[in-house]
PDB file of C-alpha atoms in Angstrom:
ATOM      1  CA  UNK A   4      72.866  49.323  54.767  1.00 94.00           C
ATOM      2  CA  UNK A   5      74.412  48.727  51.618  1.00 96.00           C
ATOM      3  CA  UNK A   6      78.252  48.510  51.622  1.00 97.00           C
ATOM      4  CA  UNK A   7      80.854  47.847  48.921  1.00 98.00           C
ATOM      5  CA  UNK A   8      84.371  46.982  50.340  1.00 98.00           C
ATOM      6  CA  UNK A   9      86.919  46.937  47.663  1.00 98.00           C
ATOM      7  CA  UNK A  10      90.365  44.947  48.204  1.00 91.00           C
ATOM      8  CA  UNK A  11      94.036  46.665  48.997  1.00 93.00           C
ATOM      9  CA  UNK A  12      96.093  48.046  46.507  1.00 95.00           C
ATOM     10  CA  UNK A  13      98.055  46.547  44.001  1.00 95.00           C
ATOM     11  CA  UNK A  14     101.003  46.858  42.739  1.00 96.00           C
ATOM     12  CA  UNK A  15     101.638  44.735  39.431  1.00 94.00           C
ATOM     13  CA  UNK A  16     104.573  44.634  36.987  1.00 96.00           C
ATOM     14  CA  UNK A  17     104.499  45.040  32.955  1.00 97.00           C
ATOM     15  CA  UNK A  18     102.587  42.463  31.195  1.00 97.00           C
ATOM     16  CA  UNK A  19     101.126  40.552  34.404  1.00 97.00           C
ATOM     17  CA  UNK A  20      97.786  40.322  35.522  1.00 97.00           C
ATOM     18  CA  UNK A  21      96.084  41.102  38.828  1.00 97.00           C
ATOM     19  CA  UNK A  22      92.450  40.643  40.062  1.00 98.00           C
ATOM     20  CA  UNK A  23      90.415  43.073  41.865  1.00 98.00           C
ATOM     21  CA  UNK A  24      87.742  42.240  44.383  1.00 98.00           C
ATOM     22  CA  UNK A  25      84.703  43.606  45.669  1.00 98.00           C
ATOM     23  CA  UNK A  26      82.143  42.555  47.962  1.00 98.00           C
ATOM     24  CA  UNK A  27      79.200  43.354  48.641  1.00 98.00           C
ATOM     25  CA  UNK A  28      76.812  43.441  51.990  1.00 97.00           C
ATOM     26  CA  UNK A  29      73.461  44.208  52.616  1.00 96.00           C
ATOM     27  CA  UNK A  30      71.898  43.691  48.964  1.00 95.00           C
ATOM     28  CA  UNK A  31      71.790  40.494  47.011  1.00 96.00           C
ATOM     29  CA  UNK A  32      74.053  41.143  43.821  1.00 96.00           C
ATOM     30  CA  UNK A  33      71.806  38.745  41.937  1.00 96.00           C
ATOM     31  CA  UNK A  34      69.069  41.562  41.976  1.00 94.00           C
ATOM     32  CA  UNK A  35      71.502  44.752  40.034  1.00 94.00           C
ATOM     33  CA  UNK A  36      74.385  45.457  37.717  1.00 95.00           C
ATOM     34  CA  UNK A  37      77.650  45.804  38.972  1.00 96.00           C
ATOM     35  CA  UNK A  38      79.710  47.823  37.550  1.00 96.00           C
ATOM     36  CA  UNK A  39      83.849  49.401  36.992  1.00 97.00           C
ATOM     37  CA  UNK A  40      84.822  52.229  36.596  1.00 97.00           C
ATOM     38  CA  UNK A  41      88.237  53.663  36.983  1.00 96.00           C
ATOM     39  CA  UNK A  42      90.105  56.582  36.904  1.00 97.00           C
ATOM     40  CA  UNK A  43      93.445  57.801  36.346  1.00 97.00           C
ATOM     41  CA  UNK A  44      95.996  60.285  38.222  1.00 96.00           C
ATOM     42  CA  UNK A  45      94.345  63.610  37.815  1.00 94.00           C
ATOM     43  CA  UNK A  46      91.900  62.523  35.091  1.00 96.00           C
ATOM     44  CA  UNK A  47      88.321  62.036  34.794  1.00 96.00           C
ATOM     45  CA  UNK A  48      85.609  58.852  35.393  1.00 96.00           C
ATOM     46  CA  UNK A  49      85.462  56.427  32.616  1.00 96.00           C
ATOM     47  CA  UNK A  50      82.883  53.265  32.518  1.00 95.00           C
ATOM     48  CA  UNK A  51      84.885  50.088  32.324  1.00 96.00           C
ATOM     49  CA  UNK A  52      82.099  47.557  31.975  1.00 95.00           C
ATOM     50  CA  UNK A  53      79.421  46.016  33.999  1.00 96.00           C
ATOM     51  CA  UNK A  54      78.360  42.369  34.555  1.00 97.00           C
ATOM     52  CA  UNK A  55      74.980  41.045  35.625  1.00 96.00           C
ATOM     53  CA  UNK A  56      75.743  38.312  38.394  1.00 96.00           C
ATOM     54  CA  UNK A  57      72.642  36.750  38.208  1.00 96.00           C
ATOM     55  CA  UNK A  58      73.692  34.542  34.390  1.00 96.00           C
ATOM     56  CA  UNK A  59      77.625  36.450  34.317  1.00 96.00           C
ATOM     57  CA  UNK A  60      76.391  38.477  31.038  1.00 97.00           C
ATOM     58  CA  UNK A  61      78.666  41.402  30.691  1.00 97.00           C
ATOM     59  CA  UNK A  62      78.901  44.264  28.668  1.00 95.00           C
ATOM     60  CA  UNK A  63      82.341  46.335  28.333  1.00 96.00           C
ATOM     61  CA  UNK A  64      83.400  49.610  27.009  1.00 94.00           C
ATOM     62  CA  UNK A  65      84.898  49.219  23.436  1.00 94.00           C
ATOM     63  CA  UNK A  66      88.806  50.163  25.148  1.00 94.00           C
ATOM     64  CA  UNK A  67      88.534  47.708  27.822  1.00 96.00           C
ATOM     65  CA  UNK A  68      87.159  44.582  25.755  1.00 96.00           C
ATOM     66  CA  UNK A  69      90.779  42.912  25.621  1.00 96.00           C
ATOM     67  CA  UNK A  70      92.004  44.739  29.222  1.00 97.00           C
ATOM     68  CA  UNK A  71      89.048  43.808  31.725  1.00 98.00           C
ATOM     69  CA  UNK A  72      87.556  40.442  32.488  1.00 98.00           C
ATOM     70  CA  UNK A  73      84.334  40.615  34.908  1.00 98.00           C
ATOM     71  CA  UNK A  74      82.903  37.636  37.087  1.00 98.00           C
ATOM     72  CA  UNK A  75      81.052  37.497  40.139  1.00 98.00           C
ATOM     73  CA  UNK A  76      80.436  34.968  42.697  1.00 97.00           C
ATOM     74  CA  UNK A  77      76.737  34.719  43.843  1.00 97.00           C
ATOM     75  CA  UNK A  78      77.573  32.417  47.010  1.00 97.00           C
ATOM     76  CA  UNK A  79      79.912  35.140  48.136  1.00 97.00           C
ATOM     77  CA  UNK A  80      78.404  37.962  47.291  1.00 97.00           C
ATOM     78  CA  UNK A  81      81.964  39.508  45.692  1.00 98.00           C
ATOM     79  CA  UNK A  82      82.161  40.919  42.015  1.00 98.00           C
ATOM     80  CA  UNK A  83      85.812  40.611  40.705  1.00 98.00           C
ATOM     81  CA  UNK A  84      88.214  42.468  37.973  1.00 98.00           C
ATOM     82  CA  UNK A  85      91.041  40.991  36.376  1.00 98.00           C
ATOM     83  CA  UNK A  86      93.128  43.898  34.234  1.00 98.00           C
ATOM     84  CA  UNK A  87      95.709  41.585  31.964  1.00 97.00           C
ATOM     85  CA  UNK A  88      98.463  42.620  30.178  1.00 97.00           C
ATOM     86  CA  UNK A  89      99.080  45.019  32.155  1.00 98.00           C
ATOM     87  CA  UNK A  90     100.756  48.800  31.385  1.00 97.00           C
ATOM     88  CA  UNK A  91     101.410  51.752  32.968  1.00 96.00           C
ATOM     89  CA  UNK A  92      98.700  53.204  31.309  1.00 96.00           C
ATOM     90  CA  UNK A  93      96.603  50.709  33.581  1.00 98.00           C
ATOM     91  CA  UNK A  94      98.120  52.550  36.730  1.00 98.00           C
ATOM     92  CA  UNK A  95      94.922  54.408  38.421  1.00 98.00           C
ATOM     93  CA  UNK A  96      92.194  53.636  41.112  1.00 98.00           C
ATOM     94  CA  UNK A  97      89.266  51.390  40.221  1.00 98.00           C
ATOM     95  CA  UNK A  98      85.769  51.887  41.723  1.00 98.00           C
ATOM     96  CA  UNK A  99      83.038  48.843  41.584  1.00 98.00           C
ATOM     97  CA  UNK A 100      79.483  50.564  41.694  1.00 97.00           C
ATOM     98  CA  UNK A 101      75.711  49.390  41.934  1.00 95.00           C
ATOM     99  CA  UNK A 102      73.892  51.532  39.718  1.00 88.00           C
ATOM    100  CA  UNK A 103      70.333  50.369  39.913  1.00 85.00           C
ATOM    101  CA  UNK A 104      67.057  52.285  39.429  1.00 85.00           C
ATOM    102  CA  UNK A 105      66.342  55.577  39.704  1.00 84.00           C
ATOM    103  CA  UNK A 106      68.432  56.633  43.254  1.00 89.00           C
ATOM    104  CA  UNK A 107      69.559  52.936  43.678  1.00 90.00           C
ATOM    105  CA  UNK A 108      73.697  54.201  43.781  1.00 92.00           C
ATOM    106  CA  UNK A 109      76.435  52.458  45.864  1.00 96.00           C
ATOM    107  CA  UNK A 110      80.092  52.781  45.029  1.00 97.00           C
ATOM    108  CA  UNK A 111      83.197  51.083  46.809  1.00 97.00           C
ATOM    109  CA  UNK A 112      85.785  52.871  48.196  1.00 97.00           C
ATOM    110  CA  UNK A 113      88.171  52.328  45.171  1.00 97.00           C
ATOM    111  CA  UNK A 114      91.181  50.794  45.120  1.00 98.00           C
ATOM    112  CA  UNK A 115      94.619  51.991  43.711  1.00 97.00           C
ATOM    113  CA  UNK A 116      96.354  49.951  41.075  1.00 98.00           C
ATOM    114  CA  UNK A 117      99.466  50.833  40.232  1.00 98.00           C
ATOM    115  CA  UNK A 118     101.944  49.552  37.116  1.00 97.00           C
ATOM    116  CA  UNK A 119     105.628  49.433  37.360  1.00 95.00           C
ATOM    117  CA  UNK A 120     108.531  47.255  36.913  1.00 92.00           C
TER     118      UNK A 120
ATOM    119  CA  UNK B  25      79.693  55.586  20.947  1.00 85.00           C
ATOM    120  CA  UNK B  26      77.821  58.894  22.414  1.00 93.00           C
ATOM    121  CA  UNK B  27      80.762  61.525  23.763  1.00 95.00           C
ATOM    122  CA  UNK B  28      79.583  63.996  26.824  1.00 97.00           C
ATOM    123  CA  UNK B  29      80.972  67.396  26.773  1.00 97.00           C
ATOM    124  CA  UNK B  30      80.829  68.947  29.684  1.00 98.00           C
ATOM    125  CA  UNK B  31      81.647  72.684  29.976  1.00 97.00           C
ATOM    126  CA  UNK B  32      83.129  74.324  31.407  1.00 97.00           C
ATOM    127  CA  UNK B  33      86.050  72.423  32.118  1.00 97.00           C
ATOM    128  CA  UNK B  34      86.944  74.453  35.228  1.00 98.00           C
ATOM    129  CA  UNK B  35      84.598  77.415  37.135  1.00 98.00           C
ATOM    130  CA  UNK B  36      85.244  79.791  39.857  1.00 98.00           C
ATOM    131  CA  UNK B  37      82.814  81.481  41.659  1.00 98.00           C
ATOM    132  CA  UNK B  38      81.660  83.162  44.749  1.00 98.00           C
ATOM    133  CA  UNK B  39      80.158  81.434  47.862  1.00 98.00           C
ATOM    134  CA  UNK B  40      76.462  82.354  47.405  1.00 98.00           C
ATOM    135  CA  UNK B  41      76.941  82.508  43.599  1.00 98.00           C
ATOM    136  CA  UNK B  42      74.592  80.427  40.987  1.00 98.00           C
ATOM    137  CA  UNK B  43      76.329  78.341  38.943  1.00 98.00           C
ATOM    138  CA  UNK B  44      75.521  76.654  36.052  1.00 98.00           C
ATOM    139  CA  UNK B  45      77.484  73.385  34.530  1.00 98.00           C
ATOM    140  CA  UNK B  46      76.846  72.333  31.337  1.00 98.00           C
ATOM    141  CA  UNK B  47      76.635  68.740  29.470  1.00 98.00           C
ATOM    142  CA  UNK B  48      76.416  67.960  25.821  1.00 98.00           C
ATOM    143  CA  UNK B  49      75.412  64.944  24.350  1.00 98.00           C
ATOM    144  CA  UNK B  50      76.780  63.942  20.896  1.00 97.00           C
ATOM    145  CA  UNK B  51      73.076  62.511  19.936  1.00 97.00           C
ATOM    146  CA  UNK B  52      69.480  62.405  21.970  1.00 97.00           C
ATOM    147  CA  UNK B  53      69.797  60.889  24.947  1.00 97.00           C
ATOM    148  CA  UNK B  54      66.162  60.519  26.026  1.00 97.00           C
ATOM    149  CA  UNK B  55      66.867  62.557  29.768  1.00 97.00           C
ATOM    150  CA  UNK B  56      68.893  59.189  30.349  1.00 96.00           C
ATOM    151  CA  UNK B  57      71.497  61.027  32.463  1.00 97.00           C
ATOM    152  CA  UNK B  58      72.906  61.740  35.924  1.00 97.00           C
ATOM    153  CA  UNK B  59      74.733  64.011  37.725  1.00 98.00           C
ATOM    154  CA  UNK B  60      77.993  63.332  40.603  1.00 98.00           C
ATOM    155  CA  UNK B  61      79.907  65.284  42.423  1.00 98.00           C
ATOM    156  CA  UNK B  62      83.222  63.824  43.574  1.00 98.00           C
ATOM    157  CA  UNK B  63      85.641  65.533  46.123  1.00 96.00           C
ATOM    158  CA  UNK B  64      89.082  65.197  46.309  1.00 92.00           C
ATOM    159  CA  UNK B  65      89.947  61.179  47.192  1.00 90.00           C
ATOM    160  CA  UNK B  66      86.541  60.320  47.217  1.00 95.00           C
ATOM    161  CA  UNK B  67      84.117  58.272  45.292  1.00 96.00           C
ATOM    162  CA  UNK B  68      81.634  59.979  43.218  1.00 97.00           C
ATOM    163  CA  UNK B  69      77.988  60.124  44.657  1.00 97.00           C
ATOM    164  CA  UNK B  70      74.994  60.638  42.996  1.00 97.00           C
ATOM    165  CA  UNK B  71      73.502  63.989  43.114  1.00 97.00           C
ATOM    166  CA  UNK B  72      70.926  63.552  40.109  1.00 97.00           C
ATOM    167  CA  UNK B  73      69.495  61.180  38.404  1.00 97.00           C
ATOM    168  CA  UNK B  74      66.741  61.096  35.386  1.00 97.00           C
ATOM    169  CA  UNK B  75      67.723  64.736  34.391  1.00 98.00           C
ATOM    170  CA  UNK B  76      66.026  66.204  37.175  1.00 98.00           C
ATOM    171  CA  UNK B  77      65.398  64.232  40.168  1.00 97.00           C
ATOM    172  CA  UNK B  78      67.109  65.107  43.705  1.00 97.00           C
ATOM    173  CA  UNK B  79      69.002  62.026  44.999  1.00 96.00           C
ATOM    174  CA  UNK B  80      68.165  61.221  48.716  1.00 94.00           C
ATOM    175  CA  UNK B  81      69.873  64.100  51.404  1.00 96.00           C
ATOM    176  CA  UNK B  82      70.937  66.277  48.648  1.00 97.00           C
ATOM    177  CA  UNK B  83      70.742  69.793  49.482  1.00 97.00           C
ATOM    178  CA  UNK B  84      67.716  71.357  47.785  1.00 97.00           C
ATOM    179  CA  UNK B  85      70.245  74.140  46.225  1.00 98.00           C
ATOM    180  CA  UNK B  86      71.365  71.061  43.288  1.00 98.00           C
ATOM    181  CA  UNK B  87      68.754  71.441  40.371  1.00 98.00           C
ATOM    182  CA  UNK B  88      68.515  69.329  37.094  1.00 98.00           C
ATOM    183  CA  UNK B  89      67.261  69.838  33.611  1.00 98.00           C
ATOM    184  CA  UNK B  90      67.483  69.420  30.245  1.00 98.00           C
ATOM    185  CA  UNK B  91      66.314  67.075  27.252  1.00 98.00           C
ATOM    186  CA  UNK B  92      67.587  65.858  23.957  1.00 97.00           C
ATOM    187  CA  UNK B  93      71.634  66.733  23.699  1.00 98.00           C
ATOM    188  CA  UNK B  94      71.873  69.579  26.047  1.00 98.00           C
ATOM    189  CA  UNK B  95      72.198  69.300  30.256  1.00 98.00           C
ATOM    190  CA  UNK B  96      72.336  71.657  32.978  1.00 98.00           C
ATOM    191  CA  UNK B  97      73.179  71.125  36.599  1.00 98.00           C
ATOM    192  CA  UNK B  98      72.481  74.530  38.404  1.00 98.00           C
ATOM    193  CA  UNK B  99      73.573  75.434  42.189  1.00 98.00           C
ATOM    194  CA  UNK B 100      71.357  78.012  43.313  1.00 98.00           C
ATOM    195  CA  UNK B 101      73.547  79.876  46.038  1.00 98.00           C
ATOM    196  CA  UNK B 102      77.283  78.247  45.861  1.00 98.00           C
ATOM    197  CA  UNK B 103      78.517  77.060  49.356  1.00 98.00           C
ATOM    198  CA  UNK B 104      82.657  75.790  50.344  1.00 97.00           C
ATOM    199  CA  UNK B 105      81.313  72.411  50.079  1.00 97.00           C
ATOM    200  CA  UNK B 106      80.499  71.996  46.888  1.00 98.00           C
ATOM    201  CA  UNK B 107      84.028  72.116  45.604  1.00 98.00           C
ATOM    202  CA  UNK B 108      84.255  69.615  44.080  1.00 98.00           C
ATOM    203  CA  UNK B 109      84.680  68.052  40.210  1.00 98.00           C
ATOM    204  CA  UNK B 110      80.846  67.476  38.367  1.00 98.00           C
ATOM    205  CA  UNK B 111      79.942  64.761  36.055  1.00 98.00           C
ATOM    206  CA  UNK B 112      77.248  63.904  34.050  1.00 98.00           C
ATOM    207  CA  UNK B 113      76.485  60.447  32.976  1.00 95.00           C
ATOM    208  CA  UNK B 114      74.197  59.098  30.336  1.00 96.00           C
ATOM    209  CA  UNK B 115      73.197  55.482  30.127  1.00 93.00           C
ATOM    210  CA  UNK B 116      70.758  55.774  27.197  1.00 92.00           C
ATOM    211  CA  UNK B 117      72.799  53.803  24.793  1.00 88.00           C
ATOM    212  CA  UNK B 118      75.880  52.331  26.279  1.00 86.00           C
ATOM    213  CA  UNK B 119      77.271  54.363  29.570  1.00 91.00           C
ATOM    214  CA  UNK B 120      79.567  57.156  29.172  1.00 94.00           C
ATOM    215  CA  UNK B 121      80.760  59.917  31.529  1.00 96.00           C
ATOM    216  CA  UNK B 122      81.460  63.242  30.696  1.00 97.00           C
ATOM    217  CA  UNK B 123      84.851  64.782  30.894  1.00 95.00           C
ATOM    218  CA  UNK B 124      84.181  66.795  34.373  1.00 97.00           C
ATOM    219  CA  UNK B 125      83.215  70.182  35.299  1.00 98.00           C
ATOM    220  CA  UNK B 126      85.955  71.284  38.147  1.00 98.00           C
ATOM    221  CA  UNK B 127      84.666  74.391  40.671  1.00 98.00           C
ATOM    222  CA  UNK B 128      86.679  76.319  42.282  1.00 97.00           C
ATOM    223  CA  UNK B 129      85.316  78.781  44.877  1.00 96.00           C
ATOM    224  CA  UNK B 130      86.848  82.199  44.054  1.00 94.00           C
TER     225      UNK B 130
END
């Protein structure tokens, strides 16, 4: 069974930086896309970016391209997020996903982040 | 970018109603789009992918179709369940969601 587990919550202050995690088990995340997506209080999905773990080539939403920074580690199985510069426009839960082929669909639980001083 | 419109932005019906959600694409989008449903705290999950093709142990009542800009997801007889909030997703040129269908049961 395929299962993304997501780390806690987070809460980070003004202009800091935190790192989300997300590991995967039962699928080899050399073989898909992961990808981030988050969404804030009361609002609607919105695609962050996805990375391909197998050579770290990522592709990010035009907003995020100076917010996000994807990596993965292939030993560990575990994509990872790192939001800098953070705002409290950054304050809302973040999802990892595997989006594959066709009905190939796993998401993580998501995890809340949340921006305040 | 390509911007999904999805409409309406909030629907109430009857259990037992059909229901129709609607999802425009701002350019052709080659039937490169999906459908989730997400409840309340939840992550989304996949109800349709490829325009019209059931995901895995969704109920037969979800439908799918469409081509070029315009995309329906149809509920043939509404049940409590499926309140939830609907997106559609394309992934023919970059990945976008739409901005949510939320249904309401009347």
């Amino acid at each position: 069974e395929v299962q993304l587990q997501q780390s806690g919550a987070e809460l980070g202050k003004p202009g800091t930086s935190v790192k989300l995690s997300c590991k995967v088990s039962g699928y080899n995340i050399r073989n898909t896309y992961m990808h981030w997506v988050n969404q804030r209080p009361g609002k609607g999905l919105e695609w962050i970016g996805r990375i391909d773990p197998a050579n770290g080539n990522t592709i990010y939403a035009e907003k995020f391209k100076s917010k996000a920074t994807l990596t993965a580690d292939t030993s560990s199985n575990t994509a990872y997020m790192q939001l800098s510069q953070l705002k409290s426009d950054d304050t809302a839960i973040y999802f990892c996903a595997i989006r594959g082929i066709g009905p190939f669909d796993y998401w993580g639980q998501g995890v809340m982040v949340t921006v305040s001083s | 970018d390509i911007q999904m419109t999805q409409s309406p932005p909030v629907l109430s019906a009857s259990v037992g109603d059909r229901v129709t959600l609607s999802c425009k694409a701002s350019q052709n989008i080659n039937k490169n789009l999906d459908w989730y449903q997400q409840k309340h705290g939840e992550a989304p999950k996949l109800l349709i992918y490829y325009t019209n093709n059931l995901q895995t142990g969704i109920p037969s009542r979800f439908s799918g179709s469409g081509s070029g800009t315009d995309y329906t997801l149809t509920i043939s007889s509404l049940q409590p369940e499926d309140v939830a909030t609907y997106y559609c997703y394309q992934y023919n040129s970059g990945l976008t969601f739409g901005s949510g269908t939320k249904l309401e049961i009347k």
